[in-house]
PDB file of C-alpha atoms in Angstrom:
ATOM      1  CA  UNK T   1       0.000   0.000   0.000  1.00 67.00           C
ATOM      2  CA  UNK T   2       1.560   3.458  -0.376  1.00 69.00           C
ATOM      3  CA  UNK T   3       2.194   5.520   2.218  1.00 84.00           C
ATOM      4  CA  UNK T   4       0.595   8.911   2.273  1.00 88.00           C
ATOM      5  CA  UNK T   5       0.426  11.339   4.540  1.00 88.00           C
ATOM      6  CA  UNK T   6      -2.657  12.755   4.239  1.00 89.00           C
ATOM      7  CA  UNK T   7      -4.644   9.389   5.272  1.00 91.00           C
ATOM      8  CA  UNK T   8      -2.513   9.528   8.336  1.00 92.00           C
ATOM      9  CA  UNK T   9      -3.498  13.812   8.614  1.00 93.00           C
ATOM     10  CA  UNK T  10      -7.203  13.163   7.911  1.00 93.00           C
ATOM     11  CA  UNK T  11      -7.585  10.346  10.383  1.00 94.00           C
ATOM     12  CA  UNK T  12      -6.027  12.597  13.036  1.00 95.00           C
ATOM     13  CA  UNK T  13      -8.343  15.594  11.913  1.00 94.00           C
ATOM     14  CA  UNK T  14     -11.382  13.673  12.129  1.00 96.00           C
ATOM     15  CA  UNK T  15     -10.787  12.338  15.680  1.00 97.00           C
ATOM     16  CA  UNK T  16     -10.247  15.842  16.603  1.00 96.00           C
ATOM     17  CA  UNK T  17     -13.570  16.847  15.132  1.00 95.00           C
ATOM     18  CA  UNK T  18     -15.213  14.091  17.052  1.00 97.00           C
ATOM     19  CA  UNK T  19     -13.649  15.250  20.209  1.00 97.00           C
ATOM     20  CA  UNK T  20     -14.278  18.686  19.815  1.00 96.00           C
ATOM     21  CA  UNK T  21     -17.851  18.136  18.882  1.00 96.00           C
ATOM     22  CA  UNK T  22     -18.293  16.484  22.306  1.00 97.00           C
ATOM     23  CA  UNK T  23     -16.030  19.209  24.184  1.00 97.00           C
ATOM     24  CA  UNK T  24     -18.066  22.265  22.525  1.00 96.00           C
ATOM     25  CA  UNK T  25     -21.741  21.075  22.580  1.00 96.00           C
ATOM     26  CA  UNK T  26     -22.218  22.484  26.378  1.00 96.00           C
ATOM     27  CA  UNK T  27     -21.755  25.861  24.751  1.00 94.00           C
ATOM     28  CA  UNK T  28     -23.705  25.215  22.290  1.00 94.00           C
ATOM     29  CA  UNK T  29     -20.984  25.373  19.059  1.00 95.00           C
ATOM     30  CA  UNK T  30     -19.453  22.533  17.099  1.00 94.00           C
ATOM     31  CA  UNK T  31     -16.303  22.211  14.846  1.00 91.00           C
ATOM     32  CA  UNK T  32     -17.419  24.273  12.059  1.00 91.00           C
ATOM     33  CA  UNK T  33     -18.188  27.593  14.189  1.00 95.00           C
ATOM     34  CA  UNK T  34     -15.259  27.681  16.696  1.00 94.00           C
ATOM     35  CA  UNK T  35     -13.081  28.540  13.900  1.00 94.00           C
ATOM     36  CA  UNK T  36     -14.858  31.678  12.999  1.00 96.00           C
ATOM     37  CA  UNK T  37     -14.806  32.356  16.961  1.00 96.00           C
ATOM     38  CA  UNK T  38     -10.967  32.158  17.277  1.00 96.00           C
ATOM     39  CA  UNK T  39     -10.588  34.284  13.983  1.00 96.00           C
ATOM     40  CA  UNK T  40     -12.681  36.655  15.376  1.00 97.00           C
ATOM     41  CA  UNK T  41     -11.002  37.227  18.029  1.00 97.00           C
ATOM     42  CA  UNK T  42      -7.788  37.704  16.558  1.00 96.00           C
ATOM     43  CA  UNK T  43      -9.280  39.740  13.526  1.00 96.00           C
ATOM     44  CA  UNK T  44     -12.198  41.667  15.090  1.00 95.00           C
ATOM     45  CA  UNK T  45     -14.038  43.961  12.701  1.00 94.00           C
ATOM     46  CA  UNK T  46     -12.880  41.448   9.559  1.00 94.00           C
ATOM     47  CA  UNK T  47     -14.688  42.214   6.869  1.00 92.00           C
ATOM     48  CA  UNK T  48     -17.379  38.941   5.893  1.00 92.00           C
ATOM     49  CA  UNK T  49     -16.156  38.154   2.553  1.00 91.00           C
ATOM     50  CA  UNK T  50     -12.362  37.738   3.646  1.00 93.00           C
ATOM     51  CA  UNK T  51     -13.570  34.988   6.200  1.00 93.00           C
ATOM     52  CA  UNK T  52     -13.932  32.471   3.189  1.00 91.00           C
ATOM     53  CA  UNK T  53     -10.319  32.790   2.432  1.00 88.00           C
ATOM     54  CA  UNK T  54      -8.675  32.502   6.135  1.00 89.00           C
ATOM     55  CA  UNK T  55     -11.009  29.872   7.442  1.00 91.00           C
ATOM     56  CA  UNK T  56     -10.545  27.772   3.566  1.00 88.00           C
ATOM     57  CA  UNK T  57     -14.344  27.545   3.397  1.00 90.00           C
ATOM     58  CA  UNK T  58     -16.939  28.534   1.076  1.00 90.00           C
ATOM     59  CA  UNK T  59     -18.699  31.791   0.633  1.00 90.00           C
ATOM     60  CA  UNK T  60     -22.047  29.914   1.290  1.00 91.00           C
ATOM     61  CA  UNK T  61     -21.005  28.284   4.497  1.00 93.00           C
ATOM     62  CA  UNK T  62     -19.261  31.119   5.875  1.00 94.00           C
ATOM     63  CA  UNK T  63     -22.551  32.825   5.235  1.00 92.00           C
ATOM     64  CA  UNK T  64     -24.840  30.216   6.973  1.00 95.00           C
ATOM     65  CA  UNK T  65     -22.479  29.759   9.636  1.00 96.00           C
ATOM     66  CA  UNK T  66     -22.267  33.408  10.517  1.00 96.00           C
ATOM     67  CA  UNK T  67     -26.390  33.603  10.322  1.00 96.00           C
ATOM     68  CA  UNK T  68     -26.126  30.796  13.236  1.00 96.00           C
ATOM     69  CA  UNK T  69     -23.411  32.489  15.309  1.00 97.00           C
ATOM     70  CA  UNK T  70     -25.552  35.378  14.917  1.00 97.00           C
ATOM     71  CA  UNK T  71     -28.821  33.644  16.089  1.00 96.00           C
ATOM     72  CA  UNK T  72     -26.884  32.613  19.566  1.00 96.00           C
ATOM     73  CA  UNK T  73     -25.561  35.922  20.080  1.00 97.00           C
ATOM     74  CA  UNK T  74     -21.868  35.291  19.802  1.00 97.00           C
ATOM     75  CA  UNK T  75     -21.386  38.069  17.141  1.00 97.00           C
ATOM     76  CA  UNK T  76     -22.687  41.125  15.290  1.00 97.00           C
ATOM     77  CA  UNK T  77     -22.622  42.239  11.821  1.00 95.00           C
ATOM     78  CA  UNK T  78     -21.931  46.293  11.145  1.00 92.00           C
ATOM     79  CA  UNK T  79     -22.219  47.396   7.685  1.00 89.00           C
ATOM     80  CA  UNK T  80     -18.710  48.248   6.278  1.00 83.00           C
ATOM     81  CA  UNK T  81     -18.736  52.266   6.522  1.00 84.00           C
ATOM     82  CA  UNK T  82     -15.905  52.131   3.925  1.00 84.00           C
ATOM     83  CA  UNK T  83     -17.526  49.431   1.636  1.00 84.00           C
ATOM     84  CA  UNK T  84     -21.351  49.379   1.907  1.00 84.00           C
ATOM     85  CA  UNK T  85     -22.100  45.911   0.040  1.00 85.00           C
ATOM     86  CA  UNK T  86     -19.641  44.111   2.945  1.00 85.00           C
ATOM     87  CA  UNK T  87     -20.433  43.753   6.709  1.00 89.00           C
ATOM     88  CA  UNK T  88     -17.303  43.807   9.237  1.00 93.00           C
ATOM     89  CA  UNK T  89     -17.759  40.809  11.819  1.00 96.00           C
ATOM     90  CA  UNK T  90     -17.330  41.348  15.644  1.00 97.00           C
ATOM     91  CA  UNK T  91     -17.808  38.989  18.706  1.00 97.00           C
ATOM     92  CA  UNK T  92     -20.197  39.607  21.433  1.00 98.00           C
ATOM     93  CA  UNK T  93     -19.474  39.803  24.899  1.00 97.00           C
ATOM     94  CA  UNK T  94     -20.631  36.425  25.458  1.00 96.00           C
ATOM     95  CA  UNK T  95     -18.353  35.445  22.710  1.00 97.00           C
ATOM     96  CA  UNK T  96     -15.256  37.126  24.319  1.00 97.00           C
ATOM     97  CA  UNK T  97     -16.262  34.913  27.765  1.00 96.00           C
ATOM     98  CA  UNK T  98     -16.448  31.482  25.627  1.00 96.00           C
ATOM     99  CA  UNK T  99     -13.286  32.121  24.344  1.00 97.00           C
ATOM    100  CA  UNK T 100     -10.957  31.066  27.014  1.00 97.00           C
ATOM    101  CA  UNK T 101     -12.934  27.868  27.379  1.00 96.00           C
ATOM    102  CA  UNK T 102     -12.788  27.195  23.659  1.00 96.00           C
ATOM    103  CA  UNK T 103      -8.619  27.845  24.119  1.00 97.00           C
ATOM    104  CA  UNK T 104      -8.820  25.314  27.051  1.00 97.00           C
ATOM    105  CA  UNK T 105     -10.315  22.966  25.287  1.00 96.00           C
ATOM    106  CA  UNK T 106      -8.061  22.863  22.329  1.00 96.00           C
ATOM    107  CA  UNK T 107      -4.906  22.872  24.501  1.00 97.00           C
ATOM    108  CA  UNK T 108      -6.369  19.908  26.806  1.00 97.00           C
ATOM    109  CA  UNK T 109      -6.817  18.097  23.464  1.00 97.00           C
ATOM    110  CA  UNK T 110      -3.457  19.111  21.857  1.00 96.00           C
ATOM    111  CA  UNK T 111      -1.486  18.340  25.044  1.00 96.00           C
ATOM    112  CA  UNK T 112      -2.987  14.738  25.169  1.00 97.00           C
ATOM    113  CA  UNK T 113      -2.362  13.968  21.472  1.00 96.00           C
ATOM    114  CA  UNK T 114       1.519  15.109  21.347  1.00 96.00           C
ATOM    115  CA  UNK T 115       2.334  13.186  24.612  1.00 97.00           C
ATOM    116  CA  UNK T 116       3.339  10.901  22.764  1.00 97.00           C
ATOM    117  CA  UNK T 117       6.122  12.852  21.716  1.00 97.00           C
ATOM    118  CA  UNK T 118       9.290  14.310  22.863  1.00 97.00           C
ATOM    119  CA  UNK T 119       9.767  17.943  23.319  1.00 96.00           C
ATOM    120  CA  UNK T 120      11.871  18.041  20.261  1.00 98.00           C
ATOM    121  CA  UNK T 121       9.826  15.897  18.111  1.00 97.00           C
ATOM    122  CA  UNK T 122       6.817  17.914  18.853  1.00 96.00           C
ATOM    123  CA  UNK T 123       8.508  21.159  18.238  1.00 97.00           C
ATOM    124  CA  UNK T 124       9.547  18.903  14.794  1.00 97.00           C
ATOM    125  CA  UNK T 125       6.278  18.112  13.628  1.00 95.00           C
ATOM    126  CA  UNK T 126       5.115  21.540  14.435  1.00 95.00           C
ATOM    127  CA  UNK T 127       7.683  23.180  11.443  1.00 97.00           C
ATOM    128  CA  UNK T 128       6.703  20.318   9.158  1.00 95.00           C
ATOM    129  CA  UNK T 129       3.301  20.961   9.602  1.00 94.00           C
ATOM    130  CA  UNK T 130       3.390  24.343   9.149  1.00 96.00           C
ATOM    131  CA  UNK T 131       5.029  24.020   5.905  1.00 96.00           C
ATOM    132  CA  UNK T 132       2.648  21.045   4.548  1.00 94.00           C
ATOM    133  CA  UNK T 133       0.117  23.827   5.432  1.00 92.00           C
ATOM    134  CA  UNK T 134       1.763  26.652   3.731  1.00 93.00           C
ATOM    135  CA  UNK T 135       2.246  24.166   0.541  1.00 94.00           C
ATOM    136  CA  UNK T 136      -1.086  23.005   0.808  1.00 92.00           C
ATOM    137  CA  UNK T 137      -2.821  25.985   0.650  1.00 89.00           C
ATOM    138  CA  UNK T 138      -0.422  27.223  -2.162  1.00 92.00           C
ATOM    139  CA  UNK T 139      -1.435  23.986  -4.535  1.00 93.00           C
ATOM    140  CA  UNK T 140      -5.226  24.475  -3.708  1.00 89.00           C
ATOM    141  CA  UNK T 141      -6.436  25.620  -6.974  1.00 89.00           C
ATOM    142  CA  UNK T 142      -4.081  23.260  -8.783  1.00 93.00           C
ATOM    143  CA  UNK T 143      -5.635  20.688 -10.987  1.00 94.00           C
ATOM    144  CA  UNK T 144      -4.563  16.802 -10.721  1.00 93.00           C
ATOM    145  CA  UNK T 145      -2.809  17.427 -14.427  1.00 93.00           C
ATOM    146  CA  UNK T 146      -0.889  20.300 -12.870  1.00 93.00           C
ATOM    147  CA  UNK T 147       0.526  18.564  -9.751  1.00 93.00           C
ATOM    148  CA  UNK T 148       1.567  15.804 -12.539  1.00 91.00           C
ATOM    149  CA  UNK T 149       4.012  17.933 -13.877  1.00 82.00           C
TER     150      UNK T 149
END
């Protein structure tokens, strides 16, 4: 069988949606809206139709996600007083308080799942990870016959 390291990157991503999915549900958010929580905070006032590109989702799912966020009070829409047709994106106060649990509950899961390594192999797999990411998300609009070449 060949060896590829995405089957080995999707099986850990998927366990980590499974566990966050548990983790979350007592504040009412799952795996697809945390992400626009913790870009939120780090980008408040982010206008919606650069979400699509920093959370690598679609425009439709950013939208429908957003619309739910909105519906639980965790953020607010402002129209965009330098670009009317866009809406800058803010968390609510309750959002700011989830936050830290959110954090905790990543680092609780991220702690338990590189125990397994050593100090130095976890700082390791940290740089190669961050560069599969970077080439990843370079390649993403390549076609199959592209990558060929």
């Amino acid at each position: 069988p060949m060896k590829l390291a995405y089957r080995w990157i999707t099986l850990a991503n998927r366990n980590y949606f499974l566990y966050l999915n548990r983790a979350l549900a007592p504040y009412g958010l799952n795996s697809s809206q945390y992400q626009f929580i913790l870009n939120l905070f780090e980008n408040p006032g982010i206008t919606q139709d650069k979400l699509p590109e920093l959370i690598c989702i679609n425009k439709s799912n950013v939208a429908r996600t957003l619309a739910q966020l909105e519906k639980k009070g965790l953020i607010r829409r402002e129209v965009n007083q330098e670009d009317k047709r866009t809406a800058t994106v803010f968390l609510t106060e309750r959002a700011h308080k989830l936050y830290p649990q959110i954090m905790s509950a990543i680092q609780v899961w991220d702690n338990a799942v590189t125990e397994v390594f050593s100090a130095q192999d976890k700082e390791t797999l940290l740089e190669l990870m961050q560069r599969l990411a970077g080439r990843a998300a370079e390649l993403r609009d390549a076609t199959p016959t592209a990558l060929r070449k």
